[in-house]
Each structure stands twice: as structure tokens, then as C-alpha cells.
Short mmCIF file of C-alpha atoms in Angstrom, two decimals:
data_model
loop_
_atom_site.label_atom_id
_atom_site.label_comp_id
_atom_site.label_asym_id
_atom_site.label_seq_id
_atom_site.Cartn_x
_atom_site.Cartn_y
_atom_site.Cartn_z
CA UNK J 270 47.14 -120.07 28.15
CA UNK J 271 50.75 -120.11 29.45
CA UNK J 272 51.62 -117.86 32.63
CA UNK J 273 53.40 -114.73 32.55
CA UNK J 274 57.17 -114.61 32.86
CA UNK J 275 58.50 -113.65 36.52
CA UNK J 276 60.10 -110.42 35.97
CA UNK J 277 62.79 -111.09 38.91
CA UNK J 278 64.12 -114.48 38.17
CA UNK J 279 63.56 -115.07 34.75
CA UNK J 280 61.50 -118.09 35.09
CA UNK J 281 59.39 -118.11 31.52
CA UNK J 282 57.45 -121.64 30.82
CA UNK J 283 59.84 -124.51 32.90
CA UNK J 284 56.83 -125.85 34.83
CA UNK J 285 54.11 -125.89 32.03
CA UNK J 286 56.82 -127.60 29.79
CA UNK J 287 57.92 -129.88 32.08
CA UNK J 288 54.42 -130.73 32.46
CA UNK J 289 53.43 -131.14 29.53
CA UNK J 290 56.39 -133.27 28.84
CA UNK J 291 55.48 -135.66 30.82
CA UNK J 292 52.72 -136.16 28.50
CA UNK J 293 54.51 -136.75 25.70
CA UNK J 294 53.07 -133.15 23.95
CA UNK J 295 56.26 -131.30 23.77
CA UNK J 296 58.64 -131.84 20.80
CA UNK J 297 62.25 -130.18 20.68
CA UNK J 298 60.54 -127.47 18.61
CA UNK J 299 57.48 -126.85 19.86
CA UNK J 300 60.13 -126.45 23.10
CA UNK J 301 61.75 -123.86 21.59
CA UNK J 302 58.93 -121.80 19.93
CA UNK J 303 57.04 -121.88 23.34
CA UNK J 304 60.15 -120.48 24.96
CA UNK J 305 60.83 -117.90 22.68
CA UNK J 306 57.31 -116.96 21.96
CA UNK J 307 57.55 -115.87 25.81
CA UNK J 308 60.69 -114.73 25.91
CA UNK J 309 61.17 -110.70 27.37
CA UNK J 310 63.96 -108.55 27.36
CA UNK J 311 65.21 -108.25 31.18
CA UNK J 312 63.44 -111.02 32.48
CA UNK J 313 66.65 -113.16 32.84
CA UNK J 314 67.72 -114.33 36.00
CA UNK J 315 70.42 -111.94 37.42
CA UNK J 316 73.84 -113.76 37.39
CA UNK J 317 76.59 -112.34 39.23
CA UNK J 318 77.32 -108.99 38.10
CA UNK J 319 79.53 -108.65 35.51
CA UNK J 320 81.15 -105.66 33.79
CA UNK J 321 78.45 -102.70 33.71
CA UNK J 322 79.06 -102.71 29.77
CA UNK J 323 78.09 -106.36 29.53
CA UNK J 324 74.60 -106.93 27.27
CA UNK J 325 71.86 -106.10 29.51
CA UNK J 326 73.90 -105.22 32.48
CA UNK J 327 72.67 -101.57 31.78
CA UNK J 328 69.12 -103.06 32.71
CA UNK J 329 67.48 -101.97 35.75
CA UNK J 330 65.53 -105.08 37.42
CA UNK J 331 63.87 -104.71 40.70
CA UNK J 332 65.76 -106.31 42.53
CA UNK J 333 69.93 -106.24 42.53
CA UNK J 334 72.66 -107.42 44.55
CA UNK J 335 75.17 -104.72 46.42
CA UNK J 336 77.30 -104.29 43.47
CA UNK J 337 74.96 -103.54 40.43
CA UNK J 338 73.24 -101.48 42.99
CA UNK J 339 76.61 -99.27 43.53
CA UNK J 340 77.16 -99.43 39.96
CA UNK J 341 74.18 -98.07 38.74
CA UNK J 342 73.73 -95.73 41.45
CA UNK J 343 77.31 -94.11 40.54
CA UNK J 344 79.20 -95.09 43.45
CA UNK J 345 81.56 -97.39 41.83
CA UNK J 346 83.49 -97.25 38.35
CA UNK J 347 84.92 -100.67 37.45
CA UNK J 348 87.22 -100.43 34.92
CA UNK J 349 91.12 -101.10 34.10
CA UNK J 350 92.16 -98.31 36.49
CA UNK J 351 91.29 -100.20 39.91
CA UNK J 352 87.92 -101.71 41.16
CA UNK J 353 88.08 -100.23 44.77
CA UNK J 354 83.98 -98.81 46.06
CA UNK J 355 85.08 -94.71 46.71
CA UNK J 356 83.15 -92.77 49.28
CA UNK J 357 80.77 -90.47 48.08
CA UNK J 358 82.24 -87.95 51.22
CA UNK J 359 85.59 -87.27 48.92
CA UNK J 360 85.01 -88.16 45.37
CA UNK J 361 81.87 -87.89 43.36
CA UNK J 362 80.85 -89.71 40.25
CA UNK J 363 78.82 -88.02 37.64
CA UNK J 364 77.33 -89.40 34.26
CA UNK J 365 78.30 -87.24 30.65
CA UNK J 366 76.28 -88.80 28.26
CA UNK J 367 74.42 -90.38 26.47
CA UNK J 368 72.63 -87.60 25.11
CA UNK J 369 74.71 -85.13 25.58
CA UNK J 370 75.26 -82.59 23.26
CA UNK J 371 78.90 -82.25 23.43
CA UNK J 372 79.49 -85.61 23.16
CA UNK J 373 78.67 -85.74 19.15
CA UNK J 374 76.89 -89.16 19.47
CA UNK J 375 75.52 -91.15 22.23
CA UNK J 376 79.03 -92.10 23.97
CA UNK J 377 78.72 -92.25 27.70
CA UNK J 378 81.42 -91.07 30.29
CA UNK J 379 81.64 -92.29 33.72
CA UNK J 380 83.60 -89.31 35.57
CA UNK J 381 84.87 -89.86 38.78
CA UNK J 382 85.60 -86.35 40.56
CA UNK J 383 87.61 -84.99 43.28
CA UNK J 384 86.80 -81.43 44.10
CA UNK J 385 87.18 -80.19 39.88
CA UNK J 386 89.80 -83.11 38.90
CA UNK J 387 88.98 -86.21 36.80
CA UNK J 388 90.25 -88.73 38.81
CA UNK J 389 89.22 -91.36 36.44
CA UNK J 390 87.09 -91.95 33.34
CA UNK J 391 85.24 -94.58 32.01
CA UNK J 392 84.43 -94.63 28.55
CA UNK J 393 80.83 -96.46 27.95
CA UNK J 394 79.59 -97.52 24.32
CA UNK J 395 77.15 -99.51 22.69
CA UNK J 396 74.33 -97.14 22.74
CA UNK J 397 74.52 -97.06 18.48
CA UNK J 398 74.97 -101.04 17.76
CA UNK J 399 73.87 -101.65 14.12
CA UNK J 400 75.24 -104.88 13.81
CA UNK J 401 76.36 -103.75 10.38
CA UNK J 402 79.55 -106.15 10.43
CA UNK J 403 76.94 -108.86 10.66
CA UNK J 404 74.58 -107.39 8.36
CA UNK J 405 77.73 -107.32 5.47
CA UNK J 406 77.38 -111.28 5.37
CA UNK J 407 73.61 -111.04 4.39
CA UNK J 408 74.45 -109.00 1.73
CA UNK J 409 76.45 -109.22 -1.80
CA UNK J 410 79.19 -107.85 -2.14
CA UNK J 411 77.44 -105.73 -4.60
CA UNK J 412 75.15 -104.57 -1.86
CA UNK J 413 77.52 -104.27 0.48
CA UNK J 414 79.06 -100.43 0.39
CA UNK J 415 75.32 -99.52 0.28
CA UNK J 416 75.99 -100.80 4.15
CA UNK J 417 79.48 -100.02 5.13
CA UNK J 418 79.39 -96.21 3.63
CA UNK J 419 76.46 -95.89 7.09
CA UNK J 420 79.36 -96.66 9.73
CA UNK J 421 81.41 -93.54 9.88
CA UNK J 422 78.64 -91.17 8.26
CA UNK J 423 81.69 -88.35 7.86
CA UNK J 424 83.60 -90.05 5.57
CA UNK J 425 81.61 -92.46 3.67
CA UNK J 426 84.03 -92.66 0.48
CA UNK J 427 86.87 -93.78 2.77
CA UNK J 428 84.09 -96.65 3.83
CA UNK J 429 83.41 -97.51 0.44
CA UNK J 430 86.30 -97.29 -0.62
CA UNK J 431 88.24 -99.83 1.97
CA UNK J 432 85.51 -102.09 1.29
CA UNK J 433 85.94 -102.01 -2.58
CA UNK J 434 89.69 -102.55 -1.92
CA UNK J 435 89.29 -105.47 -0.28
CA UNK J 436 86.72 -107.05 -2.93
CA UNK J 437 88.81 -106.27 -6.07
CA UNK J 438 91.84 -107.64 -4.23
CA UNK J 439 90.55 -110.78 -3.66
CA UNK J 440 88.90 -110.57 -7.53
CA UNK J 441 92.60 -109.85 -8.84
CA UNK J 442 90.61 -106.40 -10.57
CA UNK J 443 92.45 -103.98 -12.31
CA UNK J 444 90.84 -101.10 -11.81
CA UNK J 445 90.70 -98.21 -14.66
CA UNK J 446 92.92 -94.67 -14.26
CA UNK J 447 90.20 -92.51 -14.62
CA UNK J 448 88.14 -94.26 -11.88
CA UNK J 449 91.04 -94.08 -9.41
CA UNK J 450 91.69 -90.57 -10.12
CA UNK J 451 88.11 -90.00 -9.14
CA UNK J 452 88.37 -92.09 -5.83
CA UNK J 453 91.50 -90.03 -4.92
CA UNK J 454 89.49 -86.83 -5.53
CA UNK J 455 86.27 -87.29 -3.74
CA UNK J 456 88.36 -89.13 -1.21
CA UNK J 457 90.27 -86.15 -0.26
CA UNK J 458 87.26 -84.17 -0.40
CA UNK J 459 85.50 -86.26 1.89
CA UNK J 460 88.71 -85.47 3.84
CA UNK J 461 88.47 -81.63 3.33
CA UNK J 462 84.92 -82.15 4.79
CA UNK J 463 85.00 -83.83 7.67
CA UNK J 464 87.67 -81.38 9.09
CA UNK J 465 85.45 -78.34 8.26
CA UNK J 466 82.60 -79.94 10.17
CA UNK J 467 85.08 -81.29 12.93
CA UNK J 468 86.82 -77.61 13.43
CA UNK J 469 83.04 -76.00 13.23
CA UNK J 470 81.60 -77.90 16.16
CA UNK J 471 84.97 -78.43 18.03
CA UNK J 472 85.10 -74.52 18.05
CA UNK J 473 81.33 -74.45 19.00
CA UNK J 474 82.02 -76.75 22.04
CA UNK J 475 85.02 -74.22 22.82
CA UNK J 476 82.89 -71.11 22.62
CA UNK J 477 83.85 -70.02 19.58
CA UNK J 478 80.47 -69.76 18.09
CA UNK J 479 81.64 -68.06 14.59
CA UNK J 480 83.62 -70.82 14.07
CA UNK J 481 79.98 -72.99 14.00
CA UNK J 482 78.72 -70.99 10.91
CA UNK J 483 82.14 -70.47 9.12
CA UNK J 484 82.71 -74.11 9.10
CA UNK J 485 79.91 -75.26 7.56
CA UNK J 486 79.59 -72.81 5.36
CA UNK J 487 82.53 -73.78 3.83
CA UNK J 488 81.57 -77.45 3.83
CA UNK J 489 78.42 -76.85 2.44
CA UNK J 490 80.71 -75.97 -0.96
CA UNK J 491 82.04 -79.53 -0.69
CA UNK J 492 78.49 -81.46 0.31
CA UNK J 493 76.83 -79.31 -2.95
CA UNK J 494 79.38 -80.99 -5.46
CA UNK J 495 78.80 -84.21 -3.58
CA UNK J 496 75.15 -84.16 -4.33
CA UNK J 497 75.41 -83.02 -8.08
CA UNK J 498 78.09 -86.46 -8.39
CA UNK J 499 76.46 -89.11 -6.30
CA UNK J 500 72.99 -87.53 -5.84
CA UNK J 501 73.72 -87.67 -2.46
CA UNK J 502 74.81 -85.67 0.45
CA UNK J 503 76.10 -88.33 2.86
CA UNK J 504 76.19 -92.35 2.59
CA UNK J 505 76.63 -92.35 -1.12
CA UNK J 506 77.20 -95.87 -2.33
CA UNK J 507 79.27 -94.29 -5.32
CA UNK J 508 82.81 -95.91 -4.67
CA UNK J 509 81.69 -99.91 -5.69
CA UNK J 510 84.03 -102.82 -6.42
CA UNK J 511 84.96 -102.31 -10.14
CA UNK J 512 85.10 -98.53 -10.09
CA UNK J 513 82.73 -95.72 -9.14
CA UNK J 514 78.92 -95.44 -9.85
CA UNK J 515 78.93 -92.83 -12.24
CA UNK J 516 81.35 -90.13 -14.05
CA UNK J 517 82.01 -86.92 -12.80
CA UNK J 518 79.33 -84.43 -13.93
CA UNK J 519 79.39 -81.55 -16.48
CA UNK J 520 81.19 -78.62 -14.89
CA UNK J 521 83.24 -80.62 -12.20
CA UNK J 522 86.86 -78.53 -12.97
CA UNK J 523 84.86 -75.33 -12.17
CA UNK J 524 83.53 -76.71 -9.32
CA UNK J 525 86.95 -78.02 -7.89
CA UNK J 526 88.62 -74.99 -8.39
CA UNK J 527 85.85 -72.66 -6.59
CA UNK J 528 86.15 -75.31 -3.87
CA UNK J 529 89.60 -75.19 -3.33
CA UNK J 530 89.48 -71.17 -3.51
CA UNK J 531 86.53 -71.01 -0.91
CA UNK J 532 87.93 -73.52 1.76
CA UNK J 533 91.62 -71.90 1.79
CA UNK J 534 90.41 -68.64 2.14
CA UNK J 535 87.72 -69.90 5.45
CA UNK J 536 90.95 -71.46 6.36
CA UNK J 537 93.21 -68.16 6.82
CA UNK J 538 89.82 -66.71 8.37
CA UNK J 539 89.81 -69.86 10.76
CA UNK J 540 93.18 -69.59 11.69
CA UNK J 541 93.31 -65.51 12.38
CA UNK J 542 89.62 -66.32 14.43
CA UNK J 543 91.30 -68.71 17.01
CA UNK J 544 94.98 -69.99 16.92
CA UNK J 545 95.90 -66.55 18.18
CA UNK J 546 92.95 -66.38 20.55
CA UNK J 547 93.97 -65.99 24.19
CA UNK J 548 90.63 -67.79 25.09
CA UNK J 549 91.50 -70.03 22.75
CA UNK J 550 95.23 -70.77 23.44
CA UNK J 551 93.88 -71.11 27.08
CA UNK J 552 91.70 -74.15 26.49
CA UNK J 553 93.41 -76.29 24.26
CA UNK J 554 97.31 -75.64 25.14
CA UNK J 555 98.52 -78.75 27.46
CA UNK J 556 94.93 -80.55 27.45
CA UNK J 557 93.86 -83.64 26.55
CA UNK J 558 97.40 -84.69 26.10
CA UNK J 559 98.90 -88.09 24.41
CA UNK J 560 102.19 -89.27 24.39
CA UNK J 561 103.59 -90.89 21.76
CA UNK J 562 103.82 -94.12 23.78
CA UNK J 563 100.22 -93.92 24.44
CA UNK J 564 99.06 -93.75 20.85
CA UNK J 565 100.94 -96.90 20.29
CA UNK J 566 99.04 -98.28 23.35
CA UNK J 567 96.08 -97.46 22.04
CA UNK J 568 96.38 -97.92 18.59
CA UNK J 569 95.61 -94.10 18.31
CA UNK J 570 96.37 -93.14 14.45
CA UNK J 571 95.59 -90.36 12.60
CA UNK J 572 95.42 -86.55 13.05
CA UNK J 573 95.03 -87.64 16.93
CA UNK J 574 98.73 -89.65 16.10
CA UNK J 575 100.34 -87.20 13.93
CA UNK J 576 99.73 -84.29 16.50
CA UNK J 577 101.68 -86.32 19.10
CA UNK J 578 104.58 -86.23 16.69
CA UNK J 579 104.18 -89.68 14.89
CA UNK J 580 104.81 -89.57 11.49
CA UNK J 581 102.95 -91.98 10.02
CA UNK J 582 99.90 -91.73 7.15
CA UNK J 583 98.75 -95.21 5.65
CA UNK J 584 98.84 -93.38 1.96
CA UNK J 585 102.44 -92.83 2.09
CA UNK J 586 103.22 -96.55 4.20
CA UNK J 587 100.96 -98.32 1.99
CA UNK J 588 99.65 -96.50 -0.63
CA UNK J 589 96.23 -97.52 -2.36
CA UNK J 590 94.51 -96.32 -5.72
CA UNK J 591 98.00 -94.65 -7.11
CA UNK J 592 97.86 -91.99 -4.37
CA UNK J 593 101.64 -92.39 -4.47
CA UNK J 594 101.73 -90.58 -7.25
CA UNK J 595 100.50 -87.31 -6.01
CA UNK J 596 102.98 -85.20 -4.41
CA UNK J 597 101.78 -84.00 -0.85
CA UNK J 598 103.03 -83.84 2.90
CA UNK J 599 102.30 -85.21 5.95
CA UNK J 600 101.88 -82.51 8.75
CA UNK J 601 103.33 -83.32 12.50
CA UNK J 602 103.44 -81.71 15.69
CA UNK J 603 104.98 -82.79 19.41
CA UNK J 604 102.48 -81.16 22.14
CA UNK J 605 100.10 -83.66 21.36
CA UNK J 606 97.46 -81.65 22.79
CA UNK J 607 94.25 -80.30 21.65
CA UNK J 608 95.71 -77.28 20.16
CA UNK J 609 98.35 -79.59 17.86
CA UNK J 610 95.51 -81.40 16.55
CA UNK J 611 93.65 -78.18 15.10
CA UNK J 612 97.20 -77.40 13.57
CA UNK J 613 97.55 -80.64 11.75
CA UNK J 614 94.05 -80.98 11.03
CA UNK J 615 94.25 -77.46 9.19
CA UNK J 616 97.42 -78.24 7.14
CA UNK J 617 95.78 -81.72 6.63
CA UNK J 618 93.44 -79.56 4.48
CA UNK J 619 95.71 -77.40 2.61
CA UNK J 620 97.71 -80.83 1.62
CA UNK J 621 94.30 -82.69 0.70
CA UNK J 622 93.38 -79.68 -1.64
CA UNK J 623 96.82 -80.15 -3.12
CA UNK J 624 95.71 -83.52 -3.80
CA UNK J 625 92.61 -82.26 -5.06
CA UNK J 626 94.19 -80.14 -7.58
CA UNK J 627 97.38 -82.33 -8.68
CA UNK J 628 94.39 -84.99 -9.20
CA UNK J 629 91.64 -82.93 -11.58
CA UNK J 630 95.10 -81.30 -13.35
CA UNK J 631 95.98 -85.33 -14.46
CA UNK J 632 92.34 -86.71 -14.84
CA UNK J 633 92.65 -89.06 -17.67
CA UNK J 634 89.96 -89.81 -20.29
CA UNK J 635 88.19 -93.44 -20.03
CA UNK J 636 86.38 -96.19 -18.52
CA UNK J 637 84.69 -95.55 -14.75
CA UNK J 638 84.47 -99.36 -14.53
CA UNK J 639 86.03 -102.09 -15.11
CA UNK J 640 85.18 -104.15 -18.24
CA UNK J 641 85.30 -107.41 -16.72
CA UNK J 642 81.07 -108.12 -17.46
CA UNK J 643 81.47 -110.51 -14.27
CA UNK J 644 81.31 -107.32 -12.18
CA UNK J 645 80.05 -104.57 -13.87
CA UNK J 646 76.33 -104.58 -14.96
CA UNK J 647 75.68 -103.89 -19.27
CA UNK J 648 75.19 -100.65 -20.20
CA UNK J 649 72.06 -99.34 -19.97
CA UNK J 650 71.43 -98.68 -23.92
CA UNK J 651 72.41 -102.39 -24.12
CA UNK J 652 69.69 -103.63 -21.91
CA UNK J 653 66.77 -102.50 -24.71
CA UNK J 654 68.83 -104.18 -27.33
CA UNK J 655 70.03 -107.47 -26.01
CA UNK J 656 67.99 -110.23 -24.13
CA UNK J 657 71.05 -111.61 -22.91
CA UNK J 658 72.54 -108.34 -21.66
CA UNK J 659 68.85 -108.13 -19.36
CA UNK J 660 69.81 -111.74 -17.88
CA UNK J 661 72.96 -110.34 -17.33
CA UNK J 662 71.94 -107.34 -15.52
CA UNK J 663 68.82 -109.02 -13.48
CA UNK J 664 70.94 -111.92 -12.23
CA UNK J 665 74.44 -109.30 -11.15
CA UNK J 666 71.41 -107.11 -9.30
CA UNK J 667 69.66 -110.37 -7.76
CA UNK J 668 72.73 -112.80 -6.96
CA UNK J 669 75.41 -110.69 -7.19
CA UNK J 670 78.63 -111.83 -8.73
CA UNK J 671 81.04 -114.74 -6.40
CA UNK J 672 84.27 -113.70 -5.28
CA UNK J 673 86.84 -116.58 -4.97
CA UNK J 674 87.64 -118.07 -1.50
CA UNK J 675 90.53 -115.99 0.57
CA UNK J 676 90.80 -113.36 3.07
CA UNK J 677 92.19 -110.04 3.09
CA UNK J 678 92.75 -107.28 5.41
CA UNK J 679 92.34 -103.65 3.10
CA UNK J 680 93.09 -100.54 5.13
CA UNK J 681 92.62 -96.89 3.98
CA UNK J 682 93.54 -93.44 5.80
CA UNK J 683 90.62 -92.00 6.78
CA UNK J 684 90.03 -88.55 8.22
CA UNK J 685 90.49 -90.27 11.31
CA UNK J 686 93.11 -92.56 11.14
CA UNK J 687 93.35 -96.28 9.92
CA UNK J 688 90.01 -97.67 8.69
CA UNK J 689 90.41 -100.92 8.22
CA UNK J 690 88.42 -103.67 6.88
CA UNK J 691 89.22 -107.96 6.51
CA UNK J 692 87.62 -109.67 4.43
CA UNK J 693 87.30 -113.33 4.28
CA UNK J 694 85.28 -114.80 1.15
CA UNK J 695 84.26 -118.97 1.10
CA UNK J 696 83.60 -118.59 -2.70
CA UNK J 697 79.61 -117.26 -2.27
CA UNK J 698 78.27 -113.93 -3.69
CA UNK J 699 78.67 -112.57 0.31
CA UNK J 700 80.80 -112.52 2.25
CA UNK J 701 81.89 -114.83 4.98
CA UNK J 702 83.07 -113.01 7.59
CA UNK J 703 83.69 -108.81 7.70
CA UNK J 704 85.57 -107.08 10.19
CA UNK J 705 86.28 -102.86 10.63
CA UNK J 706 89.32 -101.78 12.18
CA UNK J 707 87.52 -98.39 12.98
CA UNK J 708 89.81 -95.21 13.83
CA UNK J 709 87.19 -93.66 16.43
CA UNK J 710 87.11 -96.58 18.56
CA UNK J 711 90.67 -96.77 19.93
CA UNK J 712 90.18 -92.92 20.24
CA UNK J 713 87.40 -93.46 22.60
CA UNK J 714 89.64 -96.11 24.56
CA UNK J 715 92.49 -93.53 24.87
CA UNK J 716 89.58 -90.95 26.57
CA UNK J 717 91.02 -92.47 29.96
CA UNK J 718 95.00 -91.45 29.14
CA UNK J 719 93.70 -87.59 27.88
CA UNK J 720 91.46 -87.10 30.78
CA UNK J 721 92.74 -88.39 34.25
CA UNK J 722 94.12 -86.05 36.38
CA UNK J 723 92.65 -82.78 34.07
CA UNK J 724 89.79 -80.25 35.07
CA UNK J 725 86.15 -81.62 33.92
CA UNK J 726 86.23 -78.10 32.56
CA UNK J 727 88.64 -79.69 29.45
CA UNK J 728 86.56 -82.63 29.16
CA UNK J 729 84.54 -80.94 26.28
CA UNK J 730 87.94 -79.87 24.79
CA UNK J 731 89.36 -83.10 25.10
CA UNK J 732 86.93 -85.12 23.81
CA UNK J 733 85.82 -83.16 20.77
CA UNK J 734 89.61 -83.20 19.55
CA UNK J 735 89.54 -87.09 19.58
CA UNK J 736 86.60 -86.28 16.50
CA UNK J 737 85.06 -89.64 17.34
CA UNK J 738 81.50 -90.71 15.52
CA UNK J 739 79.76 -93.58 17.23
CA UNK J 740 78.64 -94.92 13.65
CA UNK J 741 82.02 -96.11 13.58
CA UNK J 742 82.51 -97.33 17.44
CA UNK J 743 79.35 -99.20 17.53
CA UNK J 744 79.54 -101.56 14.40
#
């Protein structure tokens, strides 16, 4: 029986091994299982200190040099902004986060404090790591919006659909009208959506507790027509490479049109509830401000962009699944603070409904999939008739279908900005390599350019107008 590991320095098996060794006993493998076998989380020695958002830097050992020590005791920030130790007698250094309620996810702020100002901020993530990037090369590409429609759990069409992009781009797919149509409408729902629930518990964390139930009430409209498509409320899997999993169900023109009726009435109601609001105008006027030059820094794009008076949306730059052909506008402001971003975010919602509309008005009769039978699975009815159409549809469910060798970089405008995905296929039914451009994570990274030099009273404000989710952060 092998010791114990020591829990300071890390040491696991080295003498027993070396011993044995000696003897001629241990094999490179039998090495490595014994050493693995053995292995425990925070038993490595400590080396140097690192930065505090370095894998298992977070760990508390019992024993730590000066620095860690200061570090995790919240008496120094490291970070971009200057490295200097700060005495406790001036500034203080408090912790928002993880689990914090106002912080929509488990995001972590390091606040540095003097008196009631944020002297600086550091931003700490990693608290939701899925490894779903890594994940999207075990799986087929089949398979794979199954996985990528989990990362930003608000809008899991625009997941889906970026991801689908990419595949039929590097299959050459022509995709059918009718199944565009229908990724432009549930897109823009999706869209209609994750504003409702963004404005609901941004106006919760503002005091505006109406605005809570209002919100999602008026989401709820949207989620119900969500489940009666997709069977689904959230992470859907309906937008796949060839089309979209199933036609729109009996009764979908109805339900658009009571849709777009409820939301733009909640919307005047929203908009006579707060934007006239003393409280209201009080708290979100002139906080959590961005420049223009500081959304470039920071790759900020978006709502967050446009309400700093950048005019930019990726489905009028580079338009995807015909949305060029829809006739809608792109809403600005030039405050770029909190209060800017409920404007655009509002008219963002009257323009998707437009979308909406102009899109079920033009819905043209067809194929939801593509015909090539390399992609899409035999019908079902065909499956009872033909033995060859069950090979086909076992093997396209067990190996997937290949995609040819190539890379690609798809993006899509999410509710949050530019979601981006690349691609890169070596030939094999999964994919090589998959990277996300996500829109919340250079939000988070601009945290320290809204905050320094504010009140920690507007760090709620602030932060909840960035709309981050840590599914998409932490990938």
C-alpha cells in the first residue's frame, strides 16, 4: 500500500517509484497509472504565485507565500490597472460574487474601495467552465447544436444557428426558403425574449419590482410558442445543419400575431413605468458609461455598442439566412450609459417584431430541409418501407455525415452582440477544432472601463446593463 500524498508539497509516489525502479518493477505505464491513481486536486507543489485567475490559484493550501496570502485575503488586486499592495487604512477591497444574486451567474468582482468610490475592479471568471468548445470535437456535427445551443442559454437559436452556418458553409448547402424564413423568425423571437427577461431583472436589480412580473409575463407569450415548435422551452436543438428540426405547428400565424400585440403593448407599459421615472432617470443617467473608443478596445458589440453611438449590426454588415431582405432599423444612441442601453434595447424589440411580421407575411410553402440525403435523415414513413432508407438513418444518427476539410469563421448577431463561431473540419464526421467568439465575454472585460471611479451603489446598474450570461463567458 502506497503512502498518502503530502498535502503541502505535492509529493505523491517519487520515493516508492523510485524504489521500486530500481528493481526493475516499474514500466512507463504502470508509472503513470500509479501516479495518477494518487493524484489529488491541490496537492501540487505551490510554484510562485501567478495570476489569482490561474487554474488552481483560487485553491487555499495551508501553507502560502506573502503574496497569495495578500491575494486571497483581499489586500491586493493584480490586474492590468497596476500591481502596487494598498493599505487596508485608506482603501478597502471587498468580494461581489460568486453567488451573488445581482450578478446573474457566478461572475466574481474584486472591488477595490475608497470611502464609496470604485477605485478599481477586477473582473474574475471561470466559476461555469463546461469545456463545451472541447466537448464540440467529441461530437458530430450532427450532435453538435444539441451542445452549443447550452452556452448562452438566452438565445439558443442564435447558438444553433452560428453553428449550422458554419457547417453548411463548409458543405457548400443550399439551404431551402421556407427553412430560412423560419430561422429568421424564431431568431428574432429569441431576440424579443431575451430583452424581456433582460429589462425584467435589470429593473428588479434597480428597484423597480413591477418591472420583474411585467417582463416575464410578456416573455412567457414568446417561451409558450417556443415549446409548442421545438417542444422545448430553452436549449432547443431545432436550428440543425440542413434546415430546422421540424415545421412550424398548426396555428403559428395566430400565435405570431397575439405575440407581437402582447409584447408592444408591455412595451408602452414598460416605457411609461420607468424611462420617465425620477428614481429611475437617477440611476442609470451617466453610469456605467462607454465610450466609443472603449467598445472598440474591448471588442464591446451589440446593444452595449449601439448605445454608445456605434452603428453597427452584423445582419445589415454581413447578412446571413436572407435577413437582408427584411426591411428594419438599427437603433443608436450617444450617452452610452445604462439608460441608452434600455432605449435601444426597447426599439431593438419593436424592429425585431417588424421582422417577425415582414417574415410570417412572406413565409413560403416547402421543404424544412435540405434534400441532399447526405445530411438529412429519410423520412420517417420511409423508414417502415425501405431497408435501405433504415441503414441510412441508423448510420447519419451513429456516424454522422463528414464534412470536407476547411475552416470557417460564421458569425451571427445575437441579442448580445457578435456570436461568433470558427470552424475548422480535417474531413471526419467532428469537428477538428471549434472556437466561440462570445458577446458576454468582452462585456465582462469592459466591467473595469464602466466601473472605476463610480459609486459601488451603480455597480448593480452597471453590470446588469452589460446583460452578460456566464454560459457564454465560461466555454
Amino acid at each position: 500500500m502506497s503512502k498518502p500524498p503530502d498535502i503541502i508539497t505535492g509529493d505523491t509516489e517519487a520515493p516508492e517509484i523510485a524504489e521500486a525502479a530500481k528493481q526493475g518493477l516499474v514500466t512507463p505505464a504502470s508509472e503513470r497509472r500509479v501516479t495518477h491513481d494518487l493524484w489529488l486536486s491541490g496537492t501540487e507543489a505551490p510554484t510562485g504565485t501567478g495570476r489569482f485567475t490561474d487554474e488552481g490559484a483560487q485553491e487555499m493550501l495551508l501553507d502560502e507565500g506573502p503574496e497569495v496570502l495578500a491575494g486571497q485575503r483581499g489586500t491586493l488586486v493584480v490586474d492590468d490597472y497596476g500591481d502596487d499592495a494598498v493599505s487596508d487604512e485608506v482603501t478597502q477591497i471587498i468580494n461581489m460574487g460568486p453567488q451573488h444574486p445581482a450578478t446573474h451567474g457566478v461572475l466574481r468582482l474584486h472591488l477595490e474601495l475608497e470611502g464609496e468610490t470604485i477605485k478599481r475592479v477586477k473582473p474574475i471568471i471561470g466559476y461555469l467552465h463546461t469545456g463545451m468548445e472541447r466537448t464540440a470535437e467529441a461530437l458530430t456535427y450532427m450532435q453538435g447544436p444539441t451542445n452549443v445551443t447550452r452556452m448562452d442559454y438566452l438565445s439558443p437559436f442564435h447558438n444553433e444557428l452560428a453553428f449550422s452556418l458554419a457547417v453548411e458553409h463548409l458543405l457548400d448547402l443550399e439551404i431551402p426558403p421556407r427553412a430560412q424564413t423560419i430561422r429568421i423568425l424564431m431568431t428574432e423571437l429569441n431576440r424579443v425574449a431575451s430583452h424581456l427577461l433582460w429589462a425584467a431583472t435589470t429593473g428588479l436589480d434597480l428597484g423597480a419590482l413591477s418591472m420583474m412580473i411585467y417582463g416575464w409575463r410578456e416573455r412567457e407569450a414568446v417561451l409558450a410558442f417556443f415549446e409548442k415548435t421545438t417542444g422545448l422551452r430553452m436549449n432547443h436543438n431545432y436550428i440543425r445543419p440542413g434546415g430546422v428540426a421540424a415545421d412550424l405547428p398548426d396555428g403559428w400565424e395566430e400565435d405570431v400575431v397575439s405575440i407581437e400585440k402582447t409584447v408592444l403593448a408591455g412595451l408602452t407599459d414598460y416605457e411609461g413605468l420607468l424611462m420617465g421615472n425620477p428614481i429611475f432617470i437617477e440611476r442609470t443617467q451617466g453610469v456605467g458609461v462607454l465610450t466609443p473608443a472603449e467598445c472598440f478596445a474591448f471588442g464591446v458589440t451589440g446593444p452595449m455598442a449601439r448605445a454608445s453611438g456605434i452603428d453597427f449590426d452584423l445582419r445589415k454588415a454581413f447578412p446571413y439566412s436572407g435577413i437582408e431582405n427584411y426591411e428594419f432599423e438599427v437603433p443608436t444612441a450617444q450617452h452610452g450609459d445604462v439608460y441608452d442601453r434600455f432605449i435601444v434595447r426597447f426599439e431593438e424589440i419593436r424592429q425585431s417584431l417588424r421582422i417577425v411580421r415582414q417574415a410570417a407575411e412572406a413565409m413560403p410553402l416547402g421543404d424544412t430541409r435540405t434534400e441532399d440525403r447526405k445530411v438529412t435523415p429519410p423520412p420517417r414513413a420511409r423508414i417502415d418501407q425501405s431497408m435501405e432508407a433504415l441503414i441510412h438513418h441508423f448510420k447519419i444518427f451513429t456516424e454522422g455525415f463528414k464534412v470536407p476539410a476547411g475552416e470557417v469563421y460564421q458569425a451571427v448577431e445575437s441579442p448580445r452582440g457578435e456570436l461568433g463561431m470558427y470552424l475548422v473540419s480535417d474531413g471526419s464526421a467532428k469537428p477538428w477544432r471549434l472556437h466561440v467568439r462570445g458577446p458576454s465575454f468582452a462585456h465582462v472585460q469592459a466591467l473595469p472601463a464602466m466601473l472605476t471611479d463610480s459609486l459601488i451603489a451603480d455597480t448593480i446598474a452597471a453590470l446588469a446593463s452589460a446583460d452578460p450570461v456566464m454560459g457564454d463567458v465560461d466555454r
